[in-house]
Amino acid sequence: MSEISSHHGARASRSRLPSKRFLAAAFATLVAAVPTARGDPADDPSTAAADAIHKRVLTLDTHVDIPFEFMSPQADPGKPSKLQVDLPKMREGGLSAAFFVVYVGQTSRTAENYAQARLGAETKFAAIHKMVETYPDQIELARSAADVTRIRASGKLLALIGIENGFVIGKDINLLRHYHDLGARYFGLVHAGHNDLGDSANPVSWLDKGPEHNGLSPLGRQAVVELNRLGFIVDISHASKETSMQAIELSRAPVIASHSDVGALNPIARNLDDETLEALARKGGVVQIVAFDSYLWVGVVAKHKAQEALRREYGIDDPFAVGNLPPDKAAEYFRRLLALDQVWARTDVKRLVDHIDYAVKKIGVDHVGIASDFGGGGGIVGWKDASETYNVTRELARRGYSEGDIAKLWGGNLLRVLANVEEIAEKSRD
């Protein structure tokens, strides 16, 4: 509550503030009211068969963000935790493997900020390595497609490493080799905001004034060539359409979108339109359909606007400032907030599979995969964390996907891309 009281200062009388118990109960009511996955899996005769398939196939989530305090006592993935992905949740939900992501946000491009970005990357690499070193009997780091097969056969969980945002190399292409040596196997060119490699699908107002490079920069083109040579998968998630199309064309190896959705179903800049999907497939790549509410469903935008309007009506600046309302007004606010959840229920696994269905029909089952973006905003009804991973396979099975196709979607396609990228890199060194 310290943030609430400091937010409004002395203007808020302590006697007027609802108690912590009241606020906790109100928030608990809201959480309990969030709809669960439609239907009861126990009542579905396909559930047992789907769960058996789930246990047999490699289930690989290509995008799990980690906090900077990862592997500290506050965020220890080896124990039950508040993380959406930890080892107990992976076991419970049958998630075999995950790309743990080295992400550093975009800031202005100065020598100091380049150094800070590299420091942030090194911190996250060290945390991922500490995880596998601390729990060697449970999880192992895979550096190749062959490693994935070997570790999977051992019964251990798998960790792989991806990089999100080329800002972590600044202007130094030589850092790519260093990050590859640390175990990274895909490289996301950009994030929100343009960087020295290319333009983002989402420019940042305080950094960018429209397109900067009209796609890849000359340095970005050099980076794609070097990524191919080293054996990185090029990742176009978050890239502008121009950046994406140029990277696909330039790359000698298949390209992925590690966590993106379908623009035809939700036409936001962050999603891939049909032309980009088709180019990705022609190159042999994969779009990893992501369980991110606002990427899956345009209704999320309308819901957020309605929530903002409700806060303005009650004179509060953010969701936590409700603590400054009298108890009766706070209760009224929560009732009305709950009503908005009834109008715009959170996206569920069915809508995730709607996007998978569309992509499969458009570009073929060999070019589609699955990602969560847990830790980075991902999570939907039915797949709120790794413990609920079974639900995705259950919905795929309900829609008639065969075990072979489910295996491709859950990891087989990505593994094929990784092996192909490795082969092309090996030939370039001959």
Short mmCIF file of C-alpha atoms in Angstrom, two decimals:
data_model
loop_
_atom_site.label_atom_id
_atom_site.label_comp_id
_atom_site.label_asym_id
_atom_site.label_seq_id
_atom_site.Cartn_x
_atom_site.Cartn_y
_atom_site.Cartn_z
CA MET A 1 0.00 0.00 0.00
CA SER A 2 3.03 2.33 0.26
CA GLU A 3 2.89 2.97 -3.49
CA ILE A 4 -0.78 3.92 -3.22
CA SER A 5 -0.36 6.37 -0.37
CA SER A 6 2.77 7.96 -1.82
CA HIS A 7 1.06 8.30 -5.19
CA HIS A 8 -1.51 10.76 -3.83
CA GLY A 9 0.51 12.04 -0.89
CA ALA A 10 -1.11 13.72 2.07
CA ARG A 11 -4.32 14.40 0.18
CA ALA A 12 -5.57 10.92 1.03
CA SER A 13 -6.70 10.58 4.62
CA ARG A 14 -5.62 7.27 6.12
CA SER A 15 -9.07 6.81 7.63
CA ARG A 16 -10.62 6.95 4.17
CA LEU A 17 -8.45 4.18 2.74
CA PRO A 18 -9.94 0.69 2.43
CA SER A 19 -8.06 -1.89 4.45
CA LYS A 20 -5.53 -4.21 2.86
CA ARG A 21 -7.91 -7.08 3.65
CA PHE A 22 -10.72 -5.34 1.75
CA LEU A 23 -8.56 -4.70 -1.31
CA ALA A 24 -7.18 -8.23 -1.27
CA ALA A 25 -10.69 -9.65 -1.11
CA ALA A 26 -11.83 -7.39 -3.95
CA PHE A 27 -8.94 -8.39 -6.18
CA ALA A 28 -9.51 -12.05 -5.30
CA THR A 29 -13.14 -11.69 -6.40
CA LEU A 30 -11.96 -10.32 -9.75
CA VAL A 31 -9.45 -13.10 -10.26
CA ALA A 32 -12.00 -15.77 -9.35
CA ALA A 33 -14.39 -14.28 -11.88
CA VAL A 34 -11.96 -14.55 -14.79
CA PRO A 35 -13.41 -17.25 -17.04
CA THR A 36 -11.68 -20.59 -17.19
CA ALA A 37 -11.12 -22.63 -20.32
CA ARG A 38 -14.43 -23.48 -21.95
CA GLY A 39 -15.69 -26.92 -21.09
CA ASP A 40 -14.45 -29.43 -18.56
CA PRO A 41 -11.60 -31.57 -19.96
CA ALA A 42 -12.68 -34.46 -17.77
CA ASP A 43 -15.97 -34.61 -19.68
CA ASP A 44 -14.24 -34.82 -23.07
CA PRO A 45 -13.53 -38.40 -24.24
CA SER A 46 -10.55 -37.18 -26.26
CA THR A 47 -8.75 -35.86 -23.18
CA ALA A 48 -6.97 -39.10 -22.21
CA ALA A 49 -5.79 -39.66 -25.78
CA ALA A 50 -4.63 -36.04 -26.08
CA ASP A 51 -2.73 -36.26 -22.80
CA ALA A 52 -1.00 -39.43 -23.97
CA ILE A 53 0.08 -37.65 -27.16
CA HIS A 54 1.27 -34.70 -25.08
CA LYS A 55 3.53 -36.96 -23.04
CA ARG A 56 5.05 -38.55 -26.14
CA VAL A 57 5.89 -35.46 -28.18
CA LEU A 58 8.57 -32.85 -27.61
CA THR A 59 6.76 -29.76 -26.31
CA LEU A 60 8.96 -26.74 -26.98
CA ASP A 61 7.94 -23.20 -26.05
CA THR A 62 10.08 -20.79 -28.06
CA HIS A 63 9.71 -17.68 -25.93
CA VAL A 64 9.95 -17.48 -22.12
CA ASP A 65 11.14 -14.16 -20.72
CA ILE A 66 13.09 -14.09 -17.47
CA PRO A 67 13.51 -11.25 -14.97
CA PHE A 68 16.92 -9.81 -14.13
CA GLU A 69 16.64 -11.43 -10.68
CA PHE A 70 16.22 -14.89 -12.25
CA MET A 71 17.93 -17.56 -10.09
CA SER A 72 17.85 -15.32 -7.03
CA PRO A 73 15.86 -16.45 -3.96
CA GLN A 74 13.03 -14.19 -5.21
CA ALA A 75 12.86 -15.91 -8.62
CA ASP A 76 14.27 -19.42 -8.29
CA PRO A 77 12.90 -21.60 -11.12
CA GLY A 78 13.97 -24.78 -9.37
CA LYS A 79 11.26 -24.34 -6.75
CA PRO A 80 7.53 -23.54 -6.84
CA SER A 81 7.46 -19.82 -7.50
CA LYS A 82 5.48 -16.89 -8.85
CA LEU A 83 7.24 -17.33 -12.20
CA GLN A 84 4.97 -18.48 -15.00
CA VAL A 85 7.66 -20.98 -15.96
CA ASP A 86 9.61 -22.88 -13.33
CA LEU A 87 10.75 -26.48 -13.27
CA PRO A 88 7.85 -27.78 -11.14
CA LYS A 89 5.33 -26.10 -13.46
CA MET A 90 7.10 -27.52 -16.52
CA ARG A 91 6.81 -31.01 -15.05
CA GLU A 92 3.19 -30.51 -14.03
CA GLY A 93 2.10 -29.22 -17.43
CA GLY A 94 4.25 -31.50 -19.53
CA LEU A 95 6.37 -28.73 -21.05
CA SER A 96 9.52 -30.48 -22.22
CA ALA A 97 11.64 -27.53 -23.29
CA ALA A 98 11.78 -23.76 -23.43
CA PHE A 99 13.87 -21.05 -24.97
CA PHE A 100 14.75 -18.83 -22.02
CA VAL A 101 15.17 -15.36 -23.46
CA VAL A 102 17.96 -12.83 -23.03
CA TYR A 103 16.01 -9.59 -23.47
CA VAL A 104 17.12 -6.01 -22.89
CA GLY A 105 14.75 -3.15 -23.73
CA GLN A 106 15.51 -0.47 -26.27
CA THR A 107 16.86 2.86 -25.09
CA SER A 108 18.65 5.71 -26.82
CA ARG A 109 21.77 4.65 -28.68
CA THR A 110 24.68 6.01 -26.69
CA ALA A 111 27.98 4.42 -25.71
CA GLU A 112 26.79 4.22 -22.09
CA ASN A 113 23.51 2.55 -23.04
CA TYR A 114 25.25 0.05 -25.33
CA ALA A 115 27.43 -0.93 -22.37
CA GLN A 116 24.39 -1.22 -20.10
CA ALA A 117 22.59 -3.38 -22.67
CA ARG A 118 25.54 -5.73 -22.88
CA LEU A 119 25.71 -5.91 -19.08
CA GLY A 120 22.01 -6.76 -18.96
CA ALA A 121 22.51 -9.51 -21.53
CA GLU A 122 25.45 -10.97 -19.61
CA THR A 123 23.37 -10.96 -16.42
CA LYS A 124 20.61 -13.03 -18.03
CA PHE A 125 23.03 -15.44 -19.72
CA ALA A 126 24.69 -16.00 -16.34
CA ALA A 127 21.31 -16.66 -14.70
CA ILE A 128 20.30 -19.26 -17.29
CA HIS A 129 23.66 -21.02 -16.92
CA LYS A 130 23.30 -20.91 -13.14
CA MET A 131 19.90 -22.60 -13.44
CA VAL A 132 21.24 -25.60 -15.35
CA GLU A 133 24.33 -25.79 -13.12
CA THR A 134 22.23 -25.66 -9.94
CA TYR A 135 19.70 -28.28 -11.09
CA PRO A 136 21.74 -30.59 -13.35
CA ASP A 137 19.58 -33.63 -12.60
CA GLN A 138 16.45 -31.80 -13.74
CA ILE A 139 17.36 -29.60 -16.69
CA GLU A 140 20.17 -29.31 -19.24
CA LEU A 141 21.19 -26.66 -21.75
CA ALA A 142 20.84 -27.69 -25.40
CA ARG A 143 23.19 -26.07 -27.90
CA SER A 144 22.18 -28.09 -30.98
CA ALA A 145 19.35 -30.08 -32.47
CA ALA A 146 21.24 -33.25 -31.56
CA ASP A 147 21.45 -32.06 -27.95
CA VAL A 148 17.68 -31.63 -27.87
CA THR A 149 17.15 -35.24 -28.96
CA ARG A 150 19.73 -36.59 -26.50
CA ILE A 151 18.50 -34.62 -23.49
CA ARG A 152 14.88 -35.41 -24.26
CA ALA A 153 15.71 -39.13 -24.26
CA SER A 154 17.34 -38.77 -20.83
CA GLY A 155 14.08 -37.61 -19.28
CA LYS A 156 15.43 -34.22 -18.26
CA LEU A 157 13.85 -30.89 -19.07
CA LEU A 158 15.54 -28.80 -21.74
CA ALA A 159 16.71 -25.20 -21.70
CA LEU A 160 17.66 -23.34 -24.85
CA ILE A 161 18.59 -19.68 -25.15
CA GLY A 162 17.22 -17.00 -27.46
CA ILE A 163 18.10 -13.33 -27.73
CA GLU A 164 15.41 -10.66 -28.11
CA ASN A 165 16.52 -7.26 -29.41
CA GLY A 166 19.73 -6.76 -31.37
CA PHE A 167 20.39 -3.72 -29.20
CA VAL A 168 22.52 -6.06 -27.07
CA ILE A 169 25.26 -5.98 -29.73
CA GLY A 170 25.08 -2.23 -30.25
CA LYS A 171 27.18 -1.74 -33.37
CA ASP A 172 29.64 -4.58 -32.64
CA ILE A 173 28.98 -7.56 -34.92
CA ASN A 174 31.77 -9.47 -33.15
CA LEU A 175 29.53 -9.83 -30.09
CA LEU A 176 27.40 -12.30 -32.04
CA ARG A 177 30.13 -14.94 -31.79
CA HIS A 178 30.43 -14.29 -28.05
CA TYR A 179 26.69 -14.74 -27.51
CA HIS A 180 26.68 -17.87 -29.67
CA ASP A 181 29.49 -19.26 -27.52
CA LEU A 182 27.29 -18.60 -24.47
CA GLY A 183 24.61 -20.81 -25.99
CA ALA A 184 22.19 -18.48 -27.77
CA ARG A 185 20.61 -20.14 -30.80
CA TYR A 186 18.15 -17.57 -32.10
CA PHE A 187 18.55 -13.84 -32.45
CA GLY A 188 15.66 -11.36 -32.53
CA LEU A 189 16.73 -8.42 -34.65
CA VAL A 190 14.64 -5.74 -32.94
CA HIS A 191 12.09 -5.10 -30.22
CA ALA A 192 9.88 -2.05 -29.58
CA GLY A 193 11.80 0.86 -31.07
CA HIS A 194 14.25 0.96 -33.96
CA ASN A 195 17.87 -0.02 -33.34
CA ASP A 196 21.08 -0.02 -35.37
CA LEU A 197 20.09 -3.21 -37.21
CA GLY A 198 16.63 -2.35 -38.46
CA ASP A 199 13.19 -0.88 -38.01
CA SER A 200 10.69 -2.14 -35.47
CA ALA A 201 7.01 -2.88 -36.08
CA ASN A 202 6.37 -0.62 -33.08
CA PRO A 203 8.39 2.61 -33.11
CA VAL A 204 8.70 4.30 -29.73
CA SER A 205 7.58 7.93 -29.71
CA TRP A 206 10.36 9.24 -27.50
CA LEU A 207 13.04 7.46 -29.57
CA ASP A 208 11.76 7.30 -33.15
CA LYS A 209 10.28 9.67 -35.71
CA GLY A 210 8.88 7.25 -38.27
CA PRO A 211 10.89 4.68 -40.25
CA GLU A 212 14.66 5.02 -39.91
CA HIS A 213 16.22 2.41 -42.20
CA ASN A 214 13.19 1.39 -44.27
CA GLY A 215 13.93 -2.17 -43.23
CA LEU A 216 17.37 -3.52 -42.44
CA SER A 217 20.28 -1.12 -42.06
CA PRO A 218 23.62 -1.93 -43.74
CA LEU A 219 24.77 -3.16 -40.32
CA GLY A 220 21.61 -5.27 -40.06
CA ARG A 221 22.39 -6.89 -43.39
CA GLN A 222 25.89 -7.72 -42.15
CA ALA A 223 24.32 -9.18 -39.00
CA VAL A 224 22.03 -11.52 -40.96
CA VAL A 225 25.01 -12.82 -42.93
CA GLU A 226 26.99 -13.37 -39.75
CA LEU A 227 24.04 -15.02 -37.99
CA ASN A 228 23.83 -17.53 -40.85
CA ARG A 229 27.57 -18.16 -40.67
CA LEU A 230 27.56 -18.76 -36.92
CA GLY A 231 24.46 -20.95 -36.79
CA PHE A 232 21.91 -18.59 -35.26
CA ILE A 233 18.27 -18.73 -36.31
CA VAL A 234 17.22 -15.25 -37.48
CA ASP A 235 14.07 -14.13 -35.61
CA ILE A 236 11.76 -11.48 -37.11
CA SER A 237 9.24 -11.12 -34.27
CA HIS A 238 8.81 -7.39 -33.45
CA ALA A 239 10.36 -6.38 -36.80
CA SER A 240 8.57 -4.11 -39.26
CA LYS A 241 7.24 -5.74 -42.40
CA GLU A 242 10.09 -4.23 -44.45
CA THR A 243 12.69 -5.51 -41.98
CA SER A 244 11.05 -8.94 -41.92
CA MET A 245 10.79 -9.33 -45.69
CA GLN A 246 14.36 -8.17 -46.26
CA ALA A 247 15.71 -10.51 -43.55
CA ILE A 248 13.80 -13.46 -45.05
CA GLU A 249 15.10 -12.68 -48.52
CA LEU A 250 18.69 -12.16 -47.42
CA SER A 251 19.01 -15.14 -45.10
CA ARG A 252 20.45 -18.32 -46.59
CA ALA A 253 18.77 -20.33 -43.84
CA PRO A 254 15.16 -20.62 -42.64
CA VAL A 255 13.91 -17.71 -40.52
CA ILE A 256 11.43 -17.82 -37.61
CA ALA A 257 9.05 -15.49 -35.85
CA SER A 258 9.62 -16.72 -32.31
CA HIS A 259 6.41 -15.24 -30.85
CA SER A 260 3.94 -13.67 -33.29
CA ASP A 261 0.31 -14.02 -34.32
CA VAL A 262 -1.74 -13.74 -37.51
CA GLY A 263 -2.44 -10.30 -38.92
CA ALA A 264 -5.51 -11.46 -40.84
CA LEU A 265 -7.23 -12.30 -37.52
CA ASN A 266 -5.95 -9.27 -35.60
CA PRO A 267 -4.46 -6.61 -37.89
CA ILE A 268 -1.94 -4.96 -35.60
CA ALA A 269 1.60 -4.03 -36.64
CA ARG A 270 3.04 -6.64 -34.29
CA ASN A 271 1.40 -9.55 -36.18
CA LEU A 272 2.39 -11.10 -39.52
CA ASP A 273 0.28 -10.50 -42.62
CA ASP A 274 -0.30 -13.20 -45.23
CA GLU A 275 2.51 -11.99 -47.50
CA THR A 276 5.05 -12.25 -44.69
CA LEU A 277 3.73 -15.65 -43.60
CA GLU A 278 4.03 -16.97 -47.15
CA ALA A 279 7.57 -15.60 -47.56
CA LEU A 280 8.55 -17.18 -44.24
CA ALA A 281 7.21 -20.55 -45.38
CA ARG A 282 8.93 -20.39 -48.78
CA LYS A 283 12.22 -19.94 -46.93
CA GLY A 284 11.42 -23.04 -44.86
CA GLY A 285 10.78 -21.07 -41.69
CA VAL A 286 8.24 -21.23 -38.87
CA VAL A 287 5.85 -18.78 -37.21
CA GLN A 288 5.49 -19.57 -33.52
CA ILE A 289 1.91 -18.59 -32.65
CA VAL A 290 1.97 -16.87 -29.27
CA ALA A 291 -0.45 -16.93 -26.31
CA PHE A 292 -0.47 -13.14 -25.88
CA ASP A 293 -3.91 -11.68 -25.24
CA SER A 294 -3.68 -8.42 -27.19
CA TYR A 295 -1.92 -10.05 -30.17
CA LEU A 296 -4.65 -12.67 -30.45
CA TRP A 297 -7.73 -10.47 -30.10
CA VAL A 298 -8.51 -6.89 -31.06
CA GLY A 299 -11.14 -6.76 -28.29
CA VAL A 300 -8.35 -6.33 -25.73
CA VAL A 301 -7.74 -2.79 -27.00
CA ALA A 302 -11.39 -1.86 -26.48
CA LYS A 303 -11.33 -3.39 -23.01
CA HIS A 304 -8.24 -1.39 -22.01
CA LYS A 305 -9.86 1.83 -23.22
CA ALA A 306 -13.00 1.07 -21.18
CA GLN A 307 -10.89 0.38 -18.08
CA GLU A 308 -9.03 3.66 -18.54
CA ALA A 309 -12.33 5.54 -18.89
CA LEU A 310 -13.63 3.91 -15.71
CA ARG A 311 -10.51 4.96 -13.78
CA ARG A 312 -10.88 8.53 -15.02
CA GLU A 313 -14.51 8.55 -13.87
CA TYR A 314 -13.38 7.63 -10.35
CA GLY A 315 -10.45 10.04 -10.42
CA ILE A 316 -7.70 7.41 -10.13
CA ASP A 317 -4.56 7.33 -12.25
CA ASP A 318 -3.75 3.62 -12.19
CA PRO A 319 -5.31 0.34 -11.02
CA PHE A 320 -3.57 0.45 -7.63
CA ALA A 321 -4.75 3.98 -6.80
CA VAL A 322 -8.20 2.53 -6.09
CA GLY A 323 -6.86 2.31 -2.53
CA ASN A 324 -7.52 6.02 -2.20
CA LEU A 325 -11.26 5.57 -2.68
CA PRO A 326 -13.68 5.23 0.25
CA PRO A 327 -14.66 1.57 0.80
CA ASP A 328 -18.13 1.98 -0.71
CA LYS A 329 -16.75 3.69 -3.82
CA ALA A 330 -13.97 1.08 -4.12
CA ALA A 331 -16.55 -1.70 -3.96
CA GLU A 332 -18.63 0.03 -6.62
CA TYR A 333 -15.53 0.46 -8.79
CA PHE A 334 -14.67 -3.24 -8.53
CA ARG A 335 -18.22 -4.26 -9.43
CA ARG A 336 -18.07 -2.15 -12.57
CA LEU A 337 -14.57 -3.40 -13.40
CA LEU A 338 -15.86 -6.96 -13.07
CA ALA A 339 -18.67 -6.12 -15.48
CA LEU A 340 -16.06 -5.14 -18.08
CA ASP A 341 -14.48 -8.56 -17.69
CA GLN A 342 -17.84 -10.09 -18.52
CA VAL A 343 -18.12 -8.01 -21.70
CA TRP A 344 -14.53 -8.58 -22.79
CA ALA A 345 -13.52 -11.93 -21.31
CA ARG A 346 -9.82 -12.73 -21.50
CA THR A 347 -8.71 -14.61 -24.60
CA ASP A 348 -8.52 -18.37 -24.21
CA VAL A 349 -6.78 -21.39 -25.73
CA LYS A 350 -9.49 -21.69 -28.38
CA ARG A 351 -8.52 -18.35 -29.88
CA LEU A 352 -4.84 -19.34 -29.78
CA VAL A 353 -5.69 -22.41 -31.82
CA ASP A 354 -7.82 -20.28 -34.15
CA HIS A 355 -4.58 -18.50 -35.09
CA ILE A 356 -2.78 -21.84 -35.44
CA ASP A 357 -5.58 -23.11 -37.67
CA TYR A 358 -5.37 -20.05 -39.92
CA ALA A 359 -1.60 -20.28 -40.26
CA VAL A 360 -1.74 -24.03 -40.97
CA LYS A 361 -4.32 -23.51 -43.71
CA LYS A 362 -2.39 -20.59 -45.20
CA ILE A 363 1.20 -21.91 -45.17
CA GLY A 364 1.04 -25.56 -44.08
CA VAL A 365 1.54 -27.44 -40.84
CA ASP A 366 5.30 -27.69 -41.43
CA HIS A 367 5.67 -23.94 -40.88
CA VAL A 368 3.74 -23.32 -37.66
CA GLY A 369 4.73 -23.67 -34.00
CA ILE A 370 3.71 -22.54 -30.50
CA ALA A 371 5.04 -19.99 -28.00
CA SER A 372 3.80 -18.49 -24.74
CA ASP A 373 5.72 -15.25 -24.06
CA PHE A 374 5.39 -16.14 -20.39
CA GLY A 375 7.20 -13.60 -18.27
CA GLY A 376 6.79 -11.00 -21.01
CA GLY A 377 3.03 -10.47 -20.99
CA GLY A 378 1.88 -13.87 -22.28
CA GLY A 379 -0.80 -15.97 -20.65
CA ILE A 380 -4.43 -16.70 -21.56
CA VAL A 381 -7.37 -18.56 -20.09
CA GLY A 382 -6.42 -22.23 -20.15
CA TRP A 383 -2.69 -21.53 -20.51
CA LYS A 384 -1.90 -19.06 -17.77
CA ASP A 385 1.47 -20.68 -17.00
CA ALA A 386 3.53 -23.76 -17.83
CA SER A 387 1.43 -25.99 -15.55
CA GLU A 388 -1.50 -25.71 -17.99
CA THR A 389 0.42 -26.63 -21.15
CA TYR A 390 -1.66 -29.80 -21.59
CA ASN A 391 -4.66 -27.66 -22.53
CA VAL A 392 -3.10 -26.55 -25.80
CA THR A 393 -2.63 -30.14 -26.96
CA ARG A 394 -6.16 -31.03 -25.85
CA GLU A 395 -7.59 -28.26 -28.04
CA LEU A 396 -5.43 -29.28 -31.00
CA ALA A 397 -6.64 -32.88 -30.63
CA ARG A 398 -10.28 -31.75 -30.42
CA ARG A 399 -9.84 -30.03 -33.76
CA GLY A 400 -8.58 -33.17 -35.41
CA TYR A 401 -4.84 -32.65 -35.54
CA SER A 402 -2.99 -35.97 -35.73
CA GLU A 403 -0.20 -36.92 -33.38
CA GLY A 404 2.30 -36.32 -36.18
CA ASP A 405 0.99 -32.81 -36.79
CA ILE A 406 0.89 -32.03 -33.07
CA ALA A 407 4.51 -33.16 -32.81
CA LYS A 408 5.43 -30.77 -35.63
CA LEU A 409 3.58 -27.85 -34.07
CA TRP A 410 4.97 -28.40 -30.59
CA GLY A 411 8.65 -28.64 -31.49
CA GLY A 412 9.34 -30.74 -34.55
CA ASN A 413 9.23 -27.81 -36.96
CA LEU A 414 11.49 -25.64 -34.84
CA LEU A 415 13.93 -28.53 -34.40
CA ARG A 416 14.04 -29.00 -38.18
CA VAL A 417 14.86 -25.31 -38.63
CA LEU A 418 17.61 -25.48 -36.02
CA ALA A 419 19.17 -28.50 -37.71
CA ASN A 420 18.98 -26.80 -41.11
CA VAL A 421 20.56 -23.63 -39.76
CA GLU A 422 23.37 -25.69 -38.24
CA GLU A 423 23.94 -27.51 -41.54
CA ILE A 424 24.14 -24.26 -43.51
CA ALA A 425 26.54 -22.78 -40.96
CA GLU A 426 28.74 -25.87 -41.13
CA LYS A 427 28.92 -25.68 -44.93
CA SER A 428 29.88 -22.00 -44.76
CA ARG A 429 32.91 -22.95 -42.64
CA ASP A 430 34.12 -25.64 -45.08
#
